[in-house]
Protein backbone atom coordinates (compact mmCIF):
# COMPACT_ATOMS: atom_id res chain seq x y z
CA UNK A 1 0.00 0.00 0.00
CA UNK A 2 2.84 2.36 0.88
CA UNK A 3 4.57 1.72 -2.47
CA UNK A 4 1.35 2.44 -4.37
CA UNK A 5 0.85 5.68 -2.43
CA UNK A 6 4.44 6.79 -3.06
CA UNK A 7 4.15 5.95 -6.76
CA UNK A 8 0.87 7.87 -7.18
CA UNK A 9 2.11 10.81 -5.11
CA UNK A 10 5.36 10.96 -7.11
CA UNK A 11 3.40 10.91 -10.37
CA UNK A 12 1.17 13.76 -9.20
CA UNK A 13 4.24 15.74 -8.09
CA UNK A 14 5.94 15.22 -11.44
CA UNK A 15 2.85 16.30 -13.39
CA UNK A 16 2.43 19.41 -11.25
CA UNK A 17 6.09 20.38 -11.61
CA UNK A 18 5.98 19.94 -15.40
CA UNK A 19 2.80 22.06 -15.52
CA UNK A 20 4.40 24.79 -13.41
CA UNK A 21 7.60 24.84 -15.47
CA UNK A 22 5.95 25.04 -18.90
CA UNK A 23 6.84 28.35 -20.57
CA UNK A 24 4.29 31.11 -20.24
CA UNK A 25 2.21 31.85 -23.32
CA UNK A 26 2.80 35.13 -25.08
CA UNK A 27 0.45 38.09 -24.93
CA UNK A 28 -2.70 37.22 -26.93
CA UNK A 29 -3.11 39.02 -30.23
CA UNK A 30 -5.66 41.46 -31.51
CA UNK A 31 -9.28 40.63 -32.12
CA UNK A 32 -10.30 39.89 -35.72
CA UNK A 33 -11.72 42.90 -37.59
CA UNK A 34 -10.69 45.30 -34.84
CA UNK A 35 -8.64 48.48 -34.60
CA UNK A 36 -5.93 48.85 -31.98
CA UNK A 37 -6.36 51.84 -29.70
CA UNK A 38 -3.60 54.41 -29.85
CA UNK A 39 -4.74 56.39 -26.82
CA UNK A 40 -1.80 57.13 -24.48
CA UNK A 41 -3.36 55.28 -21.53
CA UNK A 42 -3.76 52.14 -23.65
CA UNK A 43 -0.11 52.10 -24.70
CA UNK A 44 1.73 52.80 -21.43
CA UNK A 45 1.98 49.15 -20.36
CA UNK A 46 3.11 46.46 -22.86
CA UNK A 47 1.01 43.88 -21.00
CA UNK A 48 -2.19 45.91 -21.52
CA UNK A 49 -3.66 46.64 -24.95
CA UNK A 50 -7.02 47.88 -26.17
CA UNK A 51 -9.06 47.38 -29.33
CA UNK A 52 -12.22 48.76 -30.85
CA UNK A 53 -14.49 46.01 -32.13
CA UNK A 54 -18.02 45.15 -33.19
CA UNK A 55 -17.83 41.71 -31.54
CA UNK A 56 -20.14 41.08 -28.58
CA UNK A 57 -19.03 39.96 -25.12
CA UNK A 58 -19.54 36.24 -25.74
CA UNK A 59 -17.56 36.36 -28.98
CA UNK A 60 -14.69 38.28 -27.36
CA UNK A 61 -14.43 35.91 -24.38
CA UNK A 62 -14.68 32.84 -26.65
CA UNK A 63 -11.92 34.25 -28.87
CA UNK A 64 -9.56 34.84 -25.96
CA UNK A 65 -10.36 31.45 -24.40
CA UNK A 66 -8.98 29.99 -27.63
CA UNK A 67 -5.99 32.36 -27.83
CA UNK A 68 -4.91 32.16 -24.19
CA UNK A 69 -3.04 28.96 -24.47
CA UNK A 70 0.15 27.04 -24.83
CA UNK A 71 -2.11 24.05 -25.17
CA UNK A 72 -3.29 24.54 -21.60
CA UNK A 73 -7.00 24.79 -20.95
CA UNK A 74 -7.93 28.20 -19.59
CA UNK A 75 -10.59 28.53 -16.92
CA UNK A 76 -13.16 31.28 -17.03
CA UNK A 77 -12.58 32.20 -13.42
CA UNK A 78 -14.54 35.26 -12.55
CA UNK A 79 -16.99 37.82 -13.73
CA UNK A 80 -15.98 40.90 -11.74
CA UNK A 81 -18.15 43.95 -11.09
CA UNK A 82 -17.26 46.64 -13.68
CA UNK A 83 -16.04 48.96 -10.89
CA UNK A 84 -13.10 46.60 -10.30
CA UNK A 85 -11.65 47.56 -13.70
CA UNK A 86 -10.18 50.70 -12.16
CA UNK A 87 -8.19 48.53 -9.76
CA UNK A 88 -7.35 45.54 -11.97
CA UNK A 89 -6.86 47.17 -15.39
CA UNK A 90 -6.13 50.89 -15.04
CA UNK A 91 -7.34 53.65 -12.74
CA UNK A 92 -9.38 55.50 -15.40
CA UNK A 93 -10.78 52.51 -17.26
CA UNK A 94 -14.43 52.64 -18.26
CA UNK A 95 -16.15 49.29 -18.00
CA UNK A 96 -19.34 47.45 -18.82
CA UNK A 97 -17.93 44.01 -17.97
CA UNK A 98 -14.73 42.52 -16.60
CA UNK A 99 -13.79 38.84 -16.78
CA UNK A 100 -10.70 36.86 -15.84
CA UNK A 101 -9.32 33.84 -17.67
CA UNK A 102 -6.71 31.92 -15.73
CA UNK A 103 -4.27 29.05 -15.82
CA UNK A 104 -4.33 28.05 -12.12
CA UNK A 105 -1.08 28.81 -10.27
CA UNK A 106 0.24 30.49 -13.44
CA UNK A 107 -0.99 33.46 -15.47
CA UNK A 108 -4.22 35.43 -15.85
CA UNK A 109 -5.82 37.39 -18.66
CA UNK A 110 -8.27 40.13 -17.71
CA UNK A 111 -10.80 41.13 -20.36
CA UNK A 112 -12.51 44.46 -19.88
CA UNK A 113 -15.28 45.60 -22.19
CA UNK A 114 -16.81 49.04 -22.47
CA UNK A 115 -19.98 49.43 -24.51
CA UNK A 116 -21.25 53.02 -24.35
CA UNK A 117 -24.85 53.95 -24.89
CA UNK A 118 -25.13 54.60 -28.62
CA UNK A 119 -26.59 58.06 -28.22
CA UNK A 120 -24.35 59.53 -25.51
CA UNK A 121 -20.69 58.85 -26.30
CA UNK A 122 -20.27 56.63 -29.35
CA UNK A 123 -16.84 55.12 -29.94
CA UNK A 124 -15.72 56.72 -33.20
CA UNK A 125 -12.29 55.74 -34.52
CA UNK A 126 -11.14 56.18 -38.13
CA UNK A 127 -14.59 57.58 -39.03
CA UNK A 128 -16.30 54.35 -37.92
CA UNK A 129 -18.61 53.85 -34.96
CA UNK A 130 -17.56 50.77 -32.97
CA UNK A 131 -19.79 48.69 -30.70
CA UNK A 132 -17.28 48.44 -27.86
CA UNK A 133 -13.75 48.92 -26.65
CA UNK A 134 -11.96 45.85 -25.31
CA UNK A 135 -8.95 46.19 -23.03
CA UNK A 136 -6.95 43.09 -22.12
CA UNK A 137 -4.33 42.86 -19.40
CA UNK A 138 -1.97 39.91 -19.28
CA UNK A 139 -0.56 39.07 -15.84
CA UNK A 140 2.33 36.61 -15.82
CA UNK A 141 4.03 34.92 -12.90
CA UNK A 142 7.66 33.99 -12.42
CA UNK A 143 8.49 30.33 -13.09
CA UNK A 144 10.77 30.35 -10.04
CA UNK A 145 7.98 31.66 -7.81
CA UNK A 146 5.50 29.12 -9.25
CA UNK A 147 8.01 26.35 -8.55
CA UNK A 148 8.65 27.58 -5.00
CA UNK A 149 4.93 27.72 -4.19
CA UNK A 150 4.24 24.37 -5.87
CA UNK A 151 7.07 22.49 -4.13
CA UNK A 152 6.15 24.07 -0.77
CA UNK A 153 2.56 22.95 -1.24
CA UNK A 154 3.62 19.41 -2.14
CA UNK A 155 5.91 19.15 0.91
CA UNK A 156 3.18 20.45 3.22
CA UNK A 157 0.66 18.05 1.68
CA UNK A 158 3.04 15.12 2.19
CA UNK A 159 3.62 16.07 5.85
CA UNK A 160 -0.13 16.43 6.43
CA UNK A 161 -0.78 12.99 4.93
CA UNK A 162 1.89 11.42 7.16
CA UNK A 163 0.44 13.15 10.23
CA UNK A 164 -3.10 12.10 9.29
CA UNK A 165 -1.98 8.47 8.93
CA UNK A 166 -0.25 8.66 12.34
CA UNK A 167 -3.39 10.05 13.98
CA UNK A 168 -5.56 7.46 12.26
CA UNK A 169 -3.36 4.64 13.58
CA UNK A 170 -3.68 6.10 17.11
CA UNK A 171 -7.48 6.21 16.86
CA UNK A 172 -7.69 2.65 15.51
CA UNK A 173 -5.51 1.28 18.37
CA UNK A 174 -7.81 2.76 21.02
mmCIF file of C-alpha atoms in Angstrom:
data_model
loop_
_atom_site.group_PDB
_atom_site.id
_atom_site.type_symbol
_atom_site.label_atom_id
_atom_site.label_comp_id
_atom_site.label_asym_id
_atom_site.label_seq_id
_atom_site.Cartn_x
_atom_site.Cartn_y
_atom_site.Cartn_z
ATOM 1 C CA UNK A 1 0.000 0.000 0.000
ATOM 2 C CA UNK A 2 2.842 2.360 0.884
ATOM 3 C CA UNK A 3 4.567 1.717 -2.465
ATOM 4 C CA UNK A 4 1.354 2.443 -4.366
ATOM 5 C CA UNK A 5 0.854 5.681 -2.426
ATOM 6 C CA UNK A 6 4.445 6.792 -3.060
ATOM 7 C CA UNK A 7 4.148 5.948 -6.764
ATOM 8 C CA UNK A 8 0.867 7.867 -7.178
ATOM 9 C CA UNK A 9 2.110 10.815 -5.113
ATOM 10 C CA UNK A 10 5.357 10.958 -7.111
ATOM 11 C CA UNK A 11 3.396 10.909 -10.366
ATOM 12 C CA UNK A 12 1.171 13.763 -9.202
ATOM 13 C CA UNK A 13 4.237 15.736 -8.087
ATOM 14 C CA UNK A 14 5.937 15.217 -11.441
ATOM 15 C CA UNK A 15 2.849 16.301 -13.394
ATOM 16 C CA UNK A 16 2.433 19.415 -11.250
ATOM 17 C CA UNK A 17 6.094 20.375 -11.614
ATOM 18 C CA UNK A 18 5.983 19.942 -15.399
ATOM 19 C CA UNK A 19 2.801 22.057 -15.520
ATOM 20 C CA UNK A 20 4.404 24.793 -13.405
ATOM 21 C CA UNK A 21 7.602 24.836 -15.474
ATOM 22 C CA UNK A 22 5.950 25.041 -18.902
ATOM 23 C CA UNK A 23 6.842 28.347 -20.567
ATOM 24 C CA UNK A 24 4.286 31.111 -20.240
ATOM 25 C CA UNK A 25 2.211 31.847 -23.320
ATOM 26 C CA UNK A 26 2.799 35.134 -25.082
ATOM 27 C CA UNK A 27 0.446 38.089 -24.934
ATOM 28 C CA UNK A 28 -2.697 37.224 -26.934
ATOM 29 C CA UNK A 29 -3.105 39.019 -30.235
ATOM 30 C CA UNK A 30 -5.661 41.462 -31.514
ATOM 31 C CA UNK A 31 -9.285 40.631 -32.122
ATOM 32 C CA UNK A 32 -10.303 39.889 -35.725
ATOM 33 C CA UNK A 33 -11.716 42.902 -37.591
ATOM 34 C CA UNK A 34 -10.685 45.304 -34.840
ATOM 35 C CA UNK A 35 -8.641 48.482 -34.601
ATOM 36 C CA UNK A 36 -5.931 48.846 -31.978
ATOM 37 C CA UNK A 37 -6.359 51.843 -29.697
ATOM 38 C CA UNK A 38 -3.596 54.414 -29.853
ATOM 39 C CA UNK A 39 -4.741 56.391 -26.821
ATOM 40 C CA UNK A 40 -1.803 57.134 -24.483
ATOM 41 C CA UNK A 41 -3.362 55.278 -21.530
ATOM 42 C CA UNK A 42 -3.756 52.145 -23.648
ATOM 43 C CA UNK A 43 -0.106 52.104 -24.705
ATOM 44 C CA UNK A 44 1.732 52.803 -21.431
ATOM 45 C CA UNK A 45 1.979 49.147 -20.364
ATOM 46 C CA UNK A 46 3.110 46.465 -22.861
ATOM 47 C CA UNK A 47 1.006 43.878 -20.997
ATOM 48 C CA UNK A 48 -2.192 45.906 -21.523
ATOM 49 C CA UNK A 49 -3.657 46.638 -24.951
ATOM 50 C CA UNK A 50 -7.024 47.876 -26.173
ATOM 51 C CA UNK A 51 -9.060 47.375 -29.332
ATOM 52 C CA UNK A 52 -12.222 48.761 -30.853
ATOM 53 C CA UNK A 53 -14.492 46.014 -32.135
ATOM 54 C CA UNK A 54 -18.022 45.147 -33.191
ATOM 55 C CA UNK A 55 -17.834 41.711 -31.540
ATOM 56 C CA UNK A 56 -20.138 41.084 -28.580
ATOM 57 C CA UNK A 57 -19.029 39.960 -25.120
ATOM 58 C CA UNK A 58 -19.540 36.241 -25.735
ATOM 59 C CA UNK A 59 -17.555 36.356 -28.984
ATOM 60 C CA UNK A 60 -14.691 38.278 -27.356
ATOM 61 C CA UNK A 61 -14.432 35.906 -24.384
ATOM 62 C CA UNK A 62 -14.682 32.839 -26.647
ATOM 63 C CA UNK A 63 -11.919 34.254 -28.875
ATOM 64 C CA UNK A 64 -9.564 34.843 -25.958
ATOM 65 C CA UNK A 65 -10.357 31.447 -24.405
ATOM 66 C CA UNK A 66 -8.977 29.991 -27.634
ATOM 67 C CA UNK A 67 -5.989 32.361 -27.832
ATOM 68 C CA UNK A 68 -4.913 32.159 -24.195
ATOM 69 C CA UNK A 69 -3.039 28.963 -24.472
ATOM 70 C CA UNK A 70 0.150 27.042 -24.835
ATOM 71 C CA UNK A 71 -2.106 24.047 -25.173
ATOM 72 C CA UNK A 72 -3.288 24.543 -21.596
ATOM 73 C CA UNK A 73 -7.005 24.792 -20.952
ATOM 74 C CA UNK A 74 -7.933 28.201 -19.587
ATOM 75 C CA UNK A 75 -10.588 28.529 -16.924
ATOM 76 C CA UNK A 76 -13.160 31.282 -17.026
ATOM 77 C CA UNK A 77 -12.579 32.205 -13.424
ATOM 78 C CA UNK A 78 -14.543 35.264 -12.549
ATOM 79 C CA UNK A 79 -16.990 37.821 -13.734
ATOM 80 C CA UNK A 80 -15.979 40.896 -11.742
ATOM 81 C CA UNK A 81 -18.153 43.950 -11.094
ATOM 82 C CA UNK A 82 -17.259 46.640 -13.675
ATOM 83 C CA UNK A 83 -16.043 48.959 -10.893
ATOM 84 C CA UNK A 84 -13.097 46.596 -10.297
ATOM 85 C CA UNK A 85 -11.651 47.557 -13.699
ATOM 86 C CA UNK A 86 -10.185 50.699 -12.160
ATOM 87 C CA UNK A 87 -8.191 48.525 -9.759
ATOM 88 C CA UNK A 88 -7.353 45.542 -11.969
ATOM 89 C CA UNK A 89 -6.856 47.171 -15.390
ATOM 90 C CA UNK A 90 -6.127 50.889 -15.040
ATOM 91 C CA UNK A 91 -7.337 53.649 -12.737
ATOM 92 C CA UNK A 92 -9.381 55.496 -15.396
ATOM 93 C CA UNK A 93 -10.777 52.510 -17.265
ATOM 94 C CA UNK A 94 -14.427 52.645 -18.257
ATOM 95 C CA UNK A 95 -16.152 49.294 -17.997
ATOM 96 C CA UNK A 96 -19.335 47.451 -18.820
ATOM 97 C CA UNK A 97 -17.934 44.011 -17.975
ATOM 98 C CA UNK A 98 -14.726 42.520 -16.598
ATOM 99 C CA UNK A 99 -13.790 38.841 -16.782
ATOM 100 C CA UNK A 100 -10.696 36.860 -15.839
ATOM 101 C CA UNK A 101 -9.318 33.840 -17.671
ATOM 102 C CA UNK A 102 -6.713 31.920 -15.734
ATOM 103 C CA UNK A 103 -4.268 29.050 -15.816
ATOM 104 C CA UNK A 104 -4.334 28.048 -12.119
ATOM 105 C CA UNK A 105 -1.082 28.806 -10.268
ATOM 106 C CA UNK A 106 0.245 30.486 -13.442
ATOM 107 C CA UNK A 107 -0.988 33.462 -15.468
ATOM 108 C CA UNK A 108 -4.216 35.431 -15.855
ATOM 109 C CA UNK A 109 -5.824 37.386 -18.663
ATOM 110 C CA UNK A 110 -8.265 40.132 -17.707
ATOM 111 C CA UNK A 111 -10.798 41.126 -20.360
ATOM 112 C CA UNK A 112 -12.506 44.465 -19.883
ATOM 113 C CA UNK A 113 -15.277 45.601 -22.186
ATOM 114 C CA UNK A 114 -16.812 49.038 -22.471
ATOM 115 C CA UNK A 115 -19.982 49.434 -24.513
ATOM 116 C CA UNK A 116 -21.253 53.019 -24.351
ATOM 117 C CA UNK A 117 -24.852 53.954 -24.886
ATOM 118 C CA UNK A 118 -25.130 54.599 -28.616
ATOM 119 C CA UNK A 119 -26.590 58.064 -28.219
ATOM 120 C CA UNK A 120 -24.345 59.530 -25.511
ATOM 121 C CA UNK A 121 -20.692 58.853 -26.296
ATOM 122 C CA UNK A 122 -20.275 56.634 -29.352
ATOM 123 C CA UNK A 123 -16.843 55.118 -29.944
ATOM 124 C CA UNK A 124 -15.719 56.716 -33.198
ATOM 125 C CA UNK A 125 -12.287 55.741 -34.515
ATOM 126 C CA UNK A 126 -11.136 56.184 -38.134
ATOM 127 C CA UNK A 127 -14.592 57.580 -39.035
ATOM 128 C CA UNK A 128 -16.298 54.348 -37.923
ATOM 129 C CA UNK A 129 -18.605 53.845 -34.960
ATOM 130 C CA UNK A 130 -17.564 50.766 -32.971
ATOM 131 C CA UNK A 131 -19.788 48.689 -30.703
ATOM 132 C CA UNK A 132 -17.278 48.438 -27.858
ATOM 133 C CA UNK A 133 -13.748 48.923 -26.653
ATOM 134 C CA UNK A 134 -11.963 45.845 -25.309
ATOM 135 C CA UNK A 135 -8.948 46.188 -23.028
ATOM 136 C CA UNK A 136 -6.950 43.094 -22.118
ATOM 137 C CA UNK A 137 -4.335 42.863 -19.400
ATOM 138 C CA UNK A 138 -1.972 39.908 -19.280
ATOM 139 C CA UNK A 139 -0.561 39.071 -15.838
ATOM 140 C CA UNK A 140 2.332 36.610 -15.823
ATOM 141 C CA UNK A 141 4.027 34.919 -12.899
ATOM 142 C CA UNK A 142 7.658 33.989 -12.417
ATOM 143 C CA UNK A 143 8.489 30.327 -13.094
ATOM 144 C CA UNK A 144 10.771 30.351 -10.041
ATOM 145 C CA UNK A 145 7.982 31.661 -7.814
ATOM 146 C CA UNK A 146 5.505 29.125 -9.246
ATOM 147 C CA UNK A 147 8.006 26.353 -8.549
ATOM 148 C CA UNK A 148 8.652 27.579 -5.001
ATOM 149 C CA UNK A 149 4.932 27.719 -4.187
ATOM 150 C CA UNK A 150 4.240 24.368 -5.871
ATOM 151 C CA UNK A 151 7.072 22.494 -4.130
ATOM 152 C CA UNK A 152 6.152 24.068 -0.775
ATOM 153 C CA UNK A 153 2.558 22.952 -1.242
ATOM 154 C CA UNK A 154 3.615 19.411 -2.139
ATOM 155 C CA UNK A 155 5.911 19.155 0.906
ATOM 156 C CA UNK A 156 3.183 20.446 3.225
ATOM 157 C CA UNK A 157 0.658 18.048 1.680
ATOM 158 C CA UNK A 158 3.037 15.116 2.189
ATOM 159 C CA UNK A 159 3.617 16.074 5.845
ATOM 160 C CA UNK A 160 -0.133 16.430 6.428
ATOM 161 C CA UNK A 161 -0.785 12.988 4.932
ATOM 162 C CA UNK A 162 1.887 11.416 7.159
ATOM 163 C CA UNK A 163 0.439 13.147 10.227
ATOM 164 C CA UNK A 164 -3.101 12.096 9.290
ATOM 165 C CA UNK A 165 -1.980 8.469 8.933
ATOM 166 C CA UNK A 166 -0.247 8.656 12.337
ATOM 167 C CA UNK A 167 -3.385 10.055 13.980
ATOM 168 C CA UNK A 168 -5.561 7.462 12.263
ATOM 169 C CA UNK A 169 -3.357 4.643 13.584
ATOM 170 C CA UNK A 170 -3.681 6.097 17.105
ATOM 171 C CA UNK A 171 -7.481 6.211 16.857
ATOM 172 C CA UNK A 172 -7.694 2.646 15.515
ATOM 173 C CA UNK A 173 -5.508 1.283 18.371
ATOM 174 C CA UNK A 174 -7.811 2.764 21.020
#
